[in-house]
XYZ file of C-alpha atoms in Angstrom:
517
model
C 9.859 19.876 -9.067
C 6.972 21.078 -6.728
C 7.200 23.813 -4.668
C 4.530 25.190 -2.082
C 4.285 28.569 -0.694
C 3.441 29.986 2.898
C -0.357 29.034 3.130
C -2.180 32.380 4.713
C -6.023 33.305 5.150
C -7.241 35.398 1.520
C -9.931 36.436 0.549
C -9.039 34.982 -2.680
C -10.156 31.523 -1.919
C -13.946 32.683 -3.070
C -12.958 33.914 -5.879
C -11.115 30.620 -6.927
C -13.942 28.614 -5.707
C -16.543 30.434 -7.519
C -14.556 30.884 -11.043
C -13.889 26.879 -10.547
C -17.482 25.814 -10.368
C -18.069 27.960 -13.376
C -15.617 26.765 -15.545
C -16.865 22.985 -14.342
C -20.182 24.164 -16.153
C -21.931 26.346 -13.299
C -23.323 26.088 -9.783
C -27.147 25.117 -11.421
C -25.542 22.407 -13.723
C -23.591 21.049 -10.657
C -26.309 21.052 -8.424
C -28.643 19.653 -11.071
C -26.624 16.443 -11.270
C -28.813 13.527 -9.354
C -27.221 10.832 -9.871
C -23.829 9.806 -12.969
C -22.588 7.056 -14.636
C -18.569 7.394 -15.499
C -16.809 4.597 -17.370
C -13.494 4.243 -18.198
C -10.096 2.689 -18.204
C -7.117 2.914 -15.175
C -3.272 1.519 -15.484
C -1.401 1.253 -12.689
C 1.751 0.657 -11.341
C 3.815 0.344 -7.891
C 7.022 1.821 -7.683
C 8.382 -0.538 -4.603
C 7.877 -3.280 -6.350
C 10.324 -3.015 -8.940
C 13.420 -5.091 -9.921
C 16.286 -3.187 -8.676
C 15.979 -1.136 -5.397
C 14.736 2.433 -6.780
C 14.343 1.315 -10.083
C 11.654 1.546 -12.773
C 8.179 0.562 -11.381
C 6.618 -2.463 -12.534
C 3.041 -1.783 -14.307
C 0.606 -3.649 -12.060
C -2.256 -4.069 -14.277
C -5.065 -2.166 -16.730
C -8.325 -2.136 -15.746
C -12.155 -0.965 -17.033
C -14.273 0.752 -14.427
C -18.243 1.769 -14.816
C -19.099 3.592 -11.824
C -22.764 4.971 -10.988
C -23.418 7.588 -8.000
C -26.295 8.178 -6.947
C -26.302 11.789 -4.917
C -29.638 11.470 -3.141
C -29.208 8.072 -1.675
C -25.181 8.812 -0.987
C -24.294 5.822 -2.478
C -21.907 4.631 -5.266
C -21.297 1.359 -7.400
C -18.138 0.731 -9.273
C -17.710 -2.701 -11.520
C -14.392 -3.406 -12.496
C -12.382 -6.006 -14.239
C -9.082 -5.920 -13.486
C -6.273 -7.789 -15.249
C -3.233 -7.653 -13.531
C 0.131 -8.579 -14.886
C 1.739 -8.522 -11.494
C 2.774 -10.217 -9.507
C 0.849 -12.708 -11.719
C -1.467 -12.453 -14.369
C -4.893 -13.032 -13.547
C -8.536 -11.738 -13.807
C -10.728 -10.204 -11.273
C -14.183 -8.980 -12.147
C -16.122 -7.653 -8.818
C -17.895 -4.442 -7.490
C -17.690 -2.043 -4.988
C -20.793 -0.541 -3.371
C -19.871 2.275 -1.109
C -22.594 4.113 1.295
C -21.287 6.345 4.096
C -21.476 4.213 7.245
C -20.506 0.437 5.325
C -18.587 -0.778 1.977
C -19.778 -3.763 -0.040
C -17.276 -6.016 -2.249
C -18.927 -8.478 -4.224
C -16.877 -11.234 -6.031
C -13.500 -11.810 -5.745
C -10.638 -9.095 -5.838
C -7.497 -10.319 -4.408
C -5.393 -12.870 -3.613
C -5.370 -12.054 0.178
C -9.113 -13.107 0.437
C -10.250 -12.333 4.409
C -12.174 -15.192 6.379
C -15.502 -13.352 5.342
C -14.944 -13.525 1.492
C -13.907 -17.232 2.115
C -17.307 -18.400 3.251
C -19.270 -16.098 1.235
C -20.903 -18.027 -1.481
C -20.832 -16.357 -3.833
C -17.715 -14.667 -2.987
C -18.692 -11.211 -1.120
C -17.304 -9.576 2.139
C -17.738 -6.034 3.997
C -15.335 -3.813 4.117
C -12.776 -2.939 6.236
C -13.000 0.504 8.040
C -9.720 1.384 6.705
C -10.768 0.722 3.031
C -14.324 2.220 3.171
C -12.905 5.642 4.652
C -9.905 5.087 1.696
C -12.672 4.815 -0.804
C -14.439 7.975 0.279
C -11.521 9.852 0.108
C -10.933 8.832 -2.744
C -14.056 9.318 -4.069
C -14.574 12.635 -3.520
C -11.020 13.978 -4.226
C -12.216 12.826 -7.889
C -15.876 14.273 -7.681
C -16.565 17.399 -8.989
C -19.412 18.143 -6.396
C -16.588 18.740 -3.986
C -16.229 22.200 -5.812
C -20.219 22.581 -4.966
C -19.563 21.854 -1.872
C -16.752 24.152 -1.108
C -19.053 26.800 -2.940
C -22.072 26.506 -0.254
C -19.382 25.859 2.772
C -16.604 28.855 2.594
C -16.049 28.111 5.705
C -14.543 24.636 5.053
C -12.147 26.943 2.686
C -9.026 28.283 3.283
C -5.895 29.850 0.890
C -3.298 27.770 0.683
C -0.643 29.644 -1.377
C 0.788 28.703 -4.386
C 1.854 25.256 -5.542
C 4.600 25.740 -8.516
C 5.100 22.495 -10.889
C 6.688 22.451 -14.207
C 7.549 25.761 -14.037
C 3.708 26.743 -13.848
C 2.316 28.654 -10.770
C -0.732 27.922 -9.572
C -3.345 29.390 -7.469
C -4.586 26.841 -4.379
C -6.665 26.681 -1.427
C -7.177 24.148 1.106
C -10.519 22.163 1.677
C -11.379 20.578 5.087
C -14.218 18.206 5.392
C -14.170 15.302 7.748
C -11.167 15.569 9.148
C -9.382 15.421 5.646
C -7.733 18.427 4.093
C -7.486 18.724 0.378
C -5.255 21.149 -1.327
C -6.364 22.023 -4.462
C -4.634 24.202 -7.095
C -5.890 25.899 -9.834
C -5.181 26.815 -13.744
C -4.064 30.430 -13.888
C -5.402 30.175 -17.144
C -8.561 27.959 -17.471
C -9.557 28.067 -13.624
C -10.208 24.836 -13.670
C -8.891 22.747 -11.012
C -5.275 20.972 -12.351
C -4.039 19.228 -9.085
C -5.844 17.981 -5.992
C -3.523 16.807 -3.292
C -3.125 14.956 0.107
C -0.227 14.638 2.343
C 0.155 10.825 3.410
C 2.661 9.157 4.615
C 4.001 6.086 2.634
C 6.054 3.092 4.410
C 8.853 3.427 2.682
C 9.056 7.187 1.520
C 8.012 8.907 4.649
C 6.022 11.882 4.189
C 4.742 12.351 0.809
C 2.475 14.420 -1.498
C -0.414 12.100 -3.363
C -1.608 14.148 -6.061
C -4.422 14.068 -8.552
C -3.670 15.972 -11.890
C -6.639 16.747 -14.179
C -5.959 17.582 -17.505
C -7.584 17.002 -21.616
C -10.961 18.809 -20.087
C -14.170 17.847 -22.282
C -17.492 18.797 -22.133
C -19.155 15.608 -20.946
C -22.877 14.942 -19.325
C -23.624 18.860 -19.135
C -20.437 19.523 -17.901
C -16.508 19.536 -18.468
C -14.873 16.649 -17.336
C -10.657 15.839 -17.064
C -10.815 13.217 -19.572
C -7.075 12.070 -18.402
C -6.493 11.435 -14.040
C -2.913 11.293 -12.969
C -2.228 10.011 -9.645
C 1.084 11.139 -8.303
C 3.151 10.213 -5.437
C 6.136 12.543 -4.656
C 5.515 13.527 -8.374
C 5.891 9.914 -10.427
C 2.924 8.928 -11.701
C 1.677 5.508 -10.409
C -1.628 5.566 -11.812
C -3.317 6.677 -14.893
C -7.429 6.863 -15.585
C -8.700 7.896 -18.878
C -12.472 8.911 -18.921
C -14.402 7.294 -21.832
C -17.960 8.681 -20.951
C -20.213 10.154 -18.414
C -24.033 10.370 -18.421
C -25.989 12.309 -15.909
C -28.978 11.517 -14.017
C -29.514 8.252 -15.292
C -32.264 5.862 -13.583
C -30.073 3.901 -11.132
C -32.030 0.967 -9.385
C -31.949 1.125 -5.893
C -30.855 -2.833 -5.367
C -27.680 -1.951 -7.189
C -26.849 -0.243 -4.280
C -27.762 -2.241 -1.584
C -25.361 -3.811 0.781
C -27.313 -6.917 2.390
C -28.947 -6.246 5.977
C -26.743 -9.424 7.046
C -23.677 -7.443 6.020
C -24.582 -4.308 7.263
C -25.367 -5.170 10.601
C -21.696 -6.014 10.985
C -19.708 -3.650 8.794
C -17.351 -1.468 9.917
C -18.186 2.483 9.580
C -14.975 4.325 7.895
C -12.222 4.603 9.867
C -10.705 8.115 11.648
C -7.854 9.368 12.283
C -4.042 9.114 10.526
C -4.490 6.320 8.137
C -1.881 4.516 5.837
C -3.897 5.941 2.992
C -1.029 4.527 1.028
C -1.226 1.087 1.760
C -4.485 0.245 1.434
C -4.516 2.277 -2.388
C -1.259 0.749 -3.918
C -1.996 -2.949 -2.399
C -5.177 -3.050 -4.657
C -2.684 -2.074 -7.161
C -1.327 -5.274 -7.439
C -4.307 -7.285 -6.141
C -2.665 -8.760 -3.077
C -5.058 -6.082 -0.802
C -5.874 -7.968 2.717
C -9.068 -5.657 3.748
C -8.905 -5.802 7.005
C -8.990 -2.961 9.556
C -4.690 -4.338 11.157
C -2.852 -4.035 8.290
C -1.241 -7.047 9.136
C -3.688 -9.609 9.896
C -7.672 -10.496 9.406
C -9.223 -9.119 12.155
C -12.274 -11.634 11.747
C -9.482 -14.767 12.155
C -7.050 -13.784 14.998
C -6.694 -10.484 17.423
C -2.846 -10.782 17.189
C 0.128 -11.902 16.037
C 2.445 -14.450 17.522
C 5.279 -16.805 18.210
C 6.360 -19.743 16.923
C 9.227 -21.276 18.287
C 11.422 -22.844 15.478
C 14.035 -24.019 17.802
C 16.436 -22.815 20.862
C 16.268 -19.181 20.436
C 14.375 -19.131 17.136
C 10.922 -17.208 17.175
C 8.652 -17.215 13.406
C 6.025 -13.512 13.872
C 3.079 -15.629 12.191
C -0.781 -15.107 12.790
C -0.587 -12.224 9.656
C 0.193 -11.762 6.115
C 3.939 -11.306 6.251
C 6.000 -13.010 8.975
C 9.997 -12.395 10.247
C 12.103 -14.265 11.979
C 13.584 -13.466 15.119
C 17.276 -15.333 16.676
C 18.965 -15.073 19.739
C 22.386 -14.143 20.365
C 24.096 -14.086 23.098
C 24.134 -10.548 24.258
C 21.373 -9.411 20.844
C 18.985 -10.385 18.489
C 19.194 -10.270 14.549
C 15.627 -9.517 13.207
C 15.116 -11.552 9.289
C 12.542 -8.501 7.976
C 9.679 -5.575 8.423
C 7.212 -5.991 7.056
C 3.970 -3.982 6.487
C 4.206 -1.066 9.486
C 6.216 -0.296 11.926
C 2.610 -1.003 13.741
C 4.016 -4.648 13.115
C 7.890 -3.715 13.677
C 6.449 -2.479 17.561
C 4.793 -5.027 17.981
C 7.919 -7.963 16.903
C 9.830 -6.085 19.409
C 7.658 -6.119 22.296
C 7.599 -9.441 21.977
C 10.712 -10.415 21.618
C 11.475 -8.385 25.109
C 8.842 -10.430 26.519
C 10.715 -13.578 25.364
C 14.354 -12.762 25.426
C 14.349 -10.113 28.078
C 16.702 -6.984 27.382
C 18.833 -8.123 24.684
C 18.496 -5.256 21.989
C 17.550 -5.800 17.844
C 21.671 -5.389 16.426
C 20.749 -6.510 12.856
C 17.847 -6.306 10.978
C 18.184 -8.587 7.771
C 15.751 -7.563 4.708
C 15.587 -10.171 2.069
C 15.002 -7.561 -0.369
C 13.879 -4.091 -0.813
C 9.920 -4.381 -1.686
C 7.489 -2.139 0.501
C 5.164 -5.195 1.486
C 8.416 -6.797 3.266
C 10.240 -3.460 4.462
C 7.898 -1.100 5.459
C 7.971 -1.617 9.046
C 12.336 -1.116 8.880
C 12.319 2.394 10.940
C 11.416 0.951 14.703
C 14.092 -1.141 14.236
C 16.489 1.985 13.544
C 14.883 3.908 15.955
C 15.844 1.490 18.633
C 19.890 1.273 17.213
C 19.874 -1.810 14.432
C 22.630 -1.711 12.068
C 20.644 -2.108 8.608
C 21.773 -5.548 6.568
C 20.928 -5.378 2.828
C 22.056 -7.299 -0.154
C 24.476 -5.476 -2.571
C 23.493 -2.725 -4.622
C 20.391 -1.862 -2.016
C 22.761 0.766 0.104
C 21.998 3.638 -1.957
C 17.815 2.973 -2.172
C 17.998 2.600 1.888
C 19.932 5.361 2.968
C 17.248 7.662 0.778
C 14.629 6.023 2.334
C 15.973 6.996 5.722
C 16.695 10.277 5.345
C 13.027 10.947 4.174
C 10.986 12.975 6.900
C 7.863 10.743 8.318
C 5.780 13.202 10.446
C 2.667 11.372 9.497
C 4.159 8.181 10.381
C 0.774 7.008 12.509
C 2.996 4.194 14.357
C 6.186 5.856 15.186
C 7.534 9.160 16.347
C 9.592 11.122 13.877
C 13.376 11.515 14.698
C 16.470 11.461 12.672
C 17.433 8.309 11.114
C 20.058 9.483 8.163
C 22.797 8.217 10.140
C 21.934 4.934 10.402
C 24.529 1.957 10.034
C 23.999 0.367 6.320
C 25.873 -2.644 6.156
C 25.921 -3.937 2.177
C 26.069 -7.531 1.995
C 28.279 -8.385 -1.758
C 28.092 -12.289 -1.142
C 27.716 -13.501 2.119
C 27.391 -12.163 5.925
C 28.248 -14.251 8.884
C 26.961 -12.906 12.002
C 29.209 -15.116 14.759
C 29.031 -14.844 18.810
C 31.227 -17.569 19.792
C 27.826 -19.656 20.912
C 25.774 -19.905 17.747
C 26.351 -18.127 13.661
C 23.887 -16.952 11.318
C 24.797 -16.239 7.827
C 22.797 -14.072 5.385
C 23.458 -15.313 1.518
C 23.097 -13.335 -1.606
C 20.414 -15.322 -3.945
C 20.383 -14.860 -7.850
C 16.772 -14.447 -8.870
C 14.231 -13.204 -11.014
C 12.091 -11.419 -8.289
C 14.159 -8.529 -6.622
C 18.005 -7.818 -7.196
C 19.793 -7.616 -4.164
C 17.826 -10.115 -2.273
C 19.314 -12.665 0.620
C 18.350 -15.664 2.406
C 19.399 -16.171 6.154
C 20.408 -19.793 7.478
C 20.947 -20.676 10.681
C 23.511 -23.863 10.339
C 22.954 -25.724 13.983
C 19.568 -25.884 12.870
C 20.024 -26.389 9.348
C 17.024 -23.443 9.396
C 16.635 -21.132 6.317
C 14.611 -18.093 5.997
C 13.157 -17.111 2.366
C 10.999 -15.038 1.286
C 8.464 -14.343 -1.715
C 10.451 -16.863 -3.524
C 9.209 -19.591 -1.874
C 6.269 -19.357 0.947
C 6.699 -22.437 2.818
C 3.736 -24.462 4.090
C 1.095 -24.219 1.361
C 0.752 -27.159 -1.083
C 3.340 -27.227 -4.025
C 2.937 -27.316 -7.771
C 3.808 -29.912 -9.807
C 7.272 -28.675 -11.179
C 8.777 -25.338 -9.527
C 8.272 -21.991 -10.738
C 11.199 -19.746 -11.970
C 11.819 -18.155 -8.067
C 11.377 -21.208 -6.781
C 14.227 -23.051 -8.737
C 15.849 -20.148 -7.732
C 16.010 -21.060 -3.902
C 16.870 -24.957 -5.419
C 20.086 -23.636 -7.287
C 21.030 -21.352 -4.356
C 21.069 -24.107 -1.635
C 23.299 -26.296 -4.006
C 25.762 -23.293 -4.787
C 25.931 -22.210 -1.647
C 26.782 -25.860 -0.086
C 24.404 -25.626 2.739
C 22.098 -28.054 4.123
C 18.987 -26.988 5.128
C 15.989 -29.332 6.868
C 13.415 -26.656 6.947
C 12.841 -23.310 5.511
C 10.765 -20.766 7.583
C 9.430 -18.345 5.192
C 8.382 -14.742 5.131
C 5.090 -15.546 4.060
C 3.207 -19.163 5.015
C 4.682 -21.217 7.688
C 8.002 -23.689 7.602
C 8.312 -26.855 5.425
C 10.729 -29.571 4.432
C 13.195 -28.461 2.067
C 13.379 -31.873 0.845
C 9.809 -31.037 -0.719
C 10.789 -28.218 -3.032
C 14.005 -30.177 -3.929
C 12.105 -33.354 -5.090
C 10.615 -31.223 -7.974
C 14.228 -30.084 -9.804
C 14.258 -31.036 -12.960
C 10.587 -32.199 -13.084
């Protein structure tokens, strides 16, 4: 449990400051430091992508780091090799150069690779606005010289109360710098700094604390370093770092650093404003990151999304990463998925009033609870849709509803505890007299509680992660896409196509070939 107190002017915040950048090793040691090499080691993992709907998270992947900084020339360099275990095990070695006004990947680091990295060769691409002002952040909630900075800038300093964890009350002050304030609490005891946090807002949980807990403090490159980095959201640790070693003012060759004049002249400069922070962190966690500056689509491929018209009354939202599928009623609409923001959720239903005129969102469907697929779910609340989710995912929604979203950058906060949850235990026939639409539980080994929608006039399915229509097939199916094969035949339906909620639409009769091959 983590409680803060009423934040008020003190003049205490210099004299937390000052014992702080003592303890780190003093102001002349900090402001000695030219340039620093860190490496070390980082697990991760993402708590909405787990199994059951608020169950245990699923460990993403473990990682080594090396990371130099060079202080004069304000730039950085981190090397990685990542080997992620989820959602499939692979291996992505690739650096990040980051400078104030541009970010640099070079190589290959996820499996949402934007138009740029595509016709790089080698592999490379600038980075989005939205990433490089992530990375800064970042960056310096993790550096040290922040505490030299709030030192020489009491100004940018302000008391911020006490923050109580673990039964431990601590000391904090908040720290302002472009445009970002940091709270940052303090040992009673050491006067070191023990928790640096952020207040973000995260798709699914609303309004929540992102903290940074130092602890296991060694005396490393002329100064003491938290050899072990928490990251905590709302308190669960999602991320781990453990620092092997650090070496100051190293020679650091200027080329390392360099992000090609070719780049440069194009890259984006960080991005302002309220950012989903959130997203753009925990999507690298599991490698499927699409650095773009929409969330939802690469910016260097398409300026929108848009409409595909599956049949009479039958819109696929395509042109991004995630799609949904919209069908017409006669008096509503039922809404297959939200995915990403409710940036995207605004934008599905502008569209749809564009194309079906006044006829409200009754049902949203979510195929299952993950944050990649769900995030956008509270515009379609906000607007009166009755929740659909498969059984057992009641509990997980109705939490995630009640939580406050202030810094929601895409929709205005308002009270959605009361919204209509319906629990779907095997199957969920939405019927107007004109046309049906049934939602089906499917048994699989990606998320519990997951569903597929049909539409039976047009023999139309709707699937998602377990199969994403439209790409080229393997030559026997995976486990979730046997899945999908054994569902169909239990369920006794007969579908043509499957739209799906990520790729396009195929020919079921594709996916069926393979059983048994």
């Amino acid at each position: 449990m983590i409680a803060v107190s009423g934040a008020t002017a003190s003049p205490r915040s210099d004299g937390l400051v000052s014992k702080a950048v003592q303890a780190l090793g003093g102001e002349s040691a900090l402001a000695g430091v030219k340039t620093v090499a860190v490496k070390g080691t980082i697990r991760q993992w993402e708590p909405e992508q787990s199994v059951m709907p608020g169950g245990d998270m699923r460990l993403t992947n473990d990682s080594t780091f090396e990371t130099v900084v060079d202080y004069g020339a304000r730039a950085s360099r981190t090397d990685w090799v990542r080997n992620y275990v989820y959602p499939a095990p692979r291996t992505y070695t690739f650096s990040e150069i980051v400078t104030p006004d541009a970010g640099y990947v070079i190589g290959i680091d996820t499996t949402a690779r934007t138009k740029q990295s595509m016709e790089s060769n080698p592999p490379a691409h600038a980075m989005s606005g939205l990433r490089l002002a992530t990375v800064q952040r970042e960056m310096r909630r993790a550096s040290p010289m922040m505490f030299l900075d709030m030192l020489r800038n009491p100004d940018r300093v302000s008391d911020a109360g006490d923050i109580t964890s673990g039964g431990t009350t601590y000391p904090a002050v908040n720290y302002t710098v472009s445009g970002q304030t940091f709270t940052i609490a303090f040992d009673p005891q050491t006067n070191l700094p023990a928790r640096i946090r952020t207040m973000d807002y995260d798709n699914i949980w609303g309004d929540v604390n992102f903290d940074l807990v130092l602890s296991d403090w060694r005396p490393m490159g002329g100064r003491q370093v938290a050899t072990t980095q928490q990251y905590q959201l709302n308190g669960r640790t999602v991320a781990e770092r453990t620092i092997t070693d650090v070496q100051t003012n190293v020679p650091v060759a200027a080329d390392r650093l360099m992000i090609p004049d070719a780049v440069k002249v194009s890259a984006a400069k960080p991005a302002t404003g309220n950012l989903h922070y959130q997203w753009v962190i925990r999507r690298q966690f599991i490698g499927t990151y699409l650095d773009s500056d929409n969330p939802s689509f690469d910016t260097r491929v398409t300026s929108s999304l848009r409409l595909v018209e599956l049949g009479p009354g039958i819109q696929h939202v395509v042109g991004g990463s995630h799609n949904s599928l919209i069908v017409e009623m006669k008096d509503y609409l039922i809404v297959f998925d939200a995915p990403v923001t409710d940036a995207q959720s605004n934008w599905t239903l502008d569209a749809a009033r564009q194309k079906f005129g006044a006829k409200p969102v009754k049902y949203l469907v979510l195929t299952h609870h993950h944050m990649d697929h769900t995030g956008g779910l509270r515009a379609y609340i906000a607007q009166g849709a009755t929740l659909v989710v498969g059984k057992g995912a009641a509990e997980h929604f109705r939490s995630v509803l009640a939580a406050p979203f202030r810094r929601n950058p895409d929709l205005q906060a308002r009270d959605l505890s009361r919204a209509p949850i319906t629990e779907v235990a095997d199957k969920q026939v939405f019927s107007d007299g004109q046309r049906e639409v049934v939602a089906y539980v499917i048994e699989n080994p990606h998320a519990a509680a997951s569903l597929i929608g049909y539409v039976p006039a047009e023999r139309l399915g709707f699937v998602t992660d377990l199969w994403s229509p439209g790409p080229p097939l393997g030559a026997t199916l995976n486990p979730n896409q046997a899945a999908v094969v054994a569902a169909v035949k239990k369920l006794g339906i007969s579908p043509v196509k499957f739209a799906g909620g990520h790729g396009s639409t195929a020919d079921y009769s594709t996916l069926a070939a393979l059983e048994g091959k």
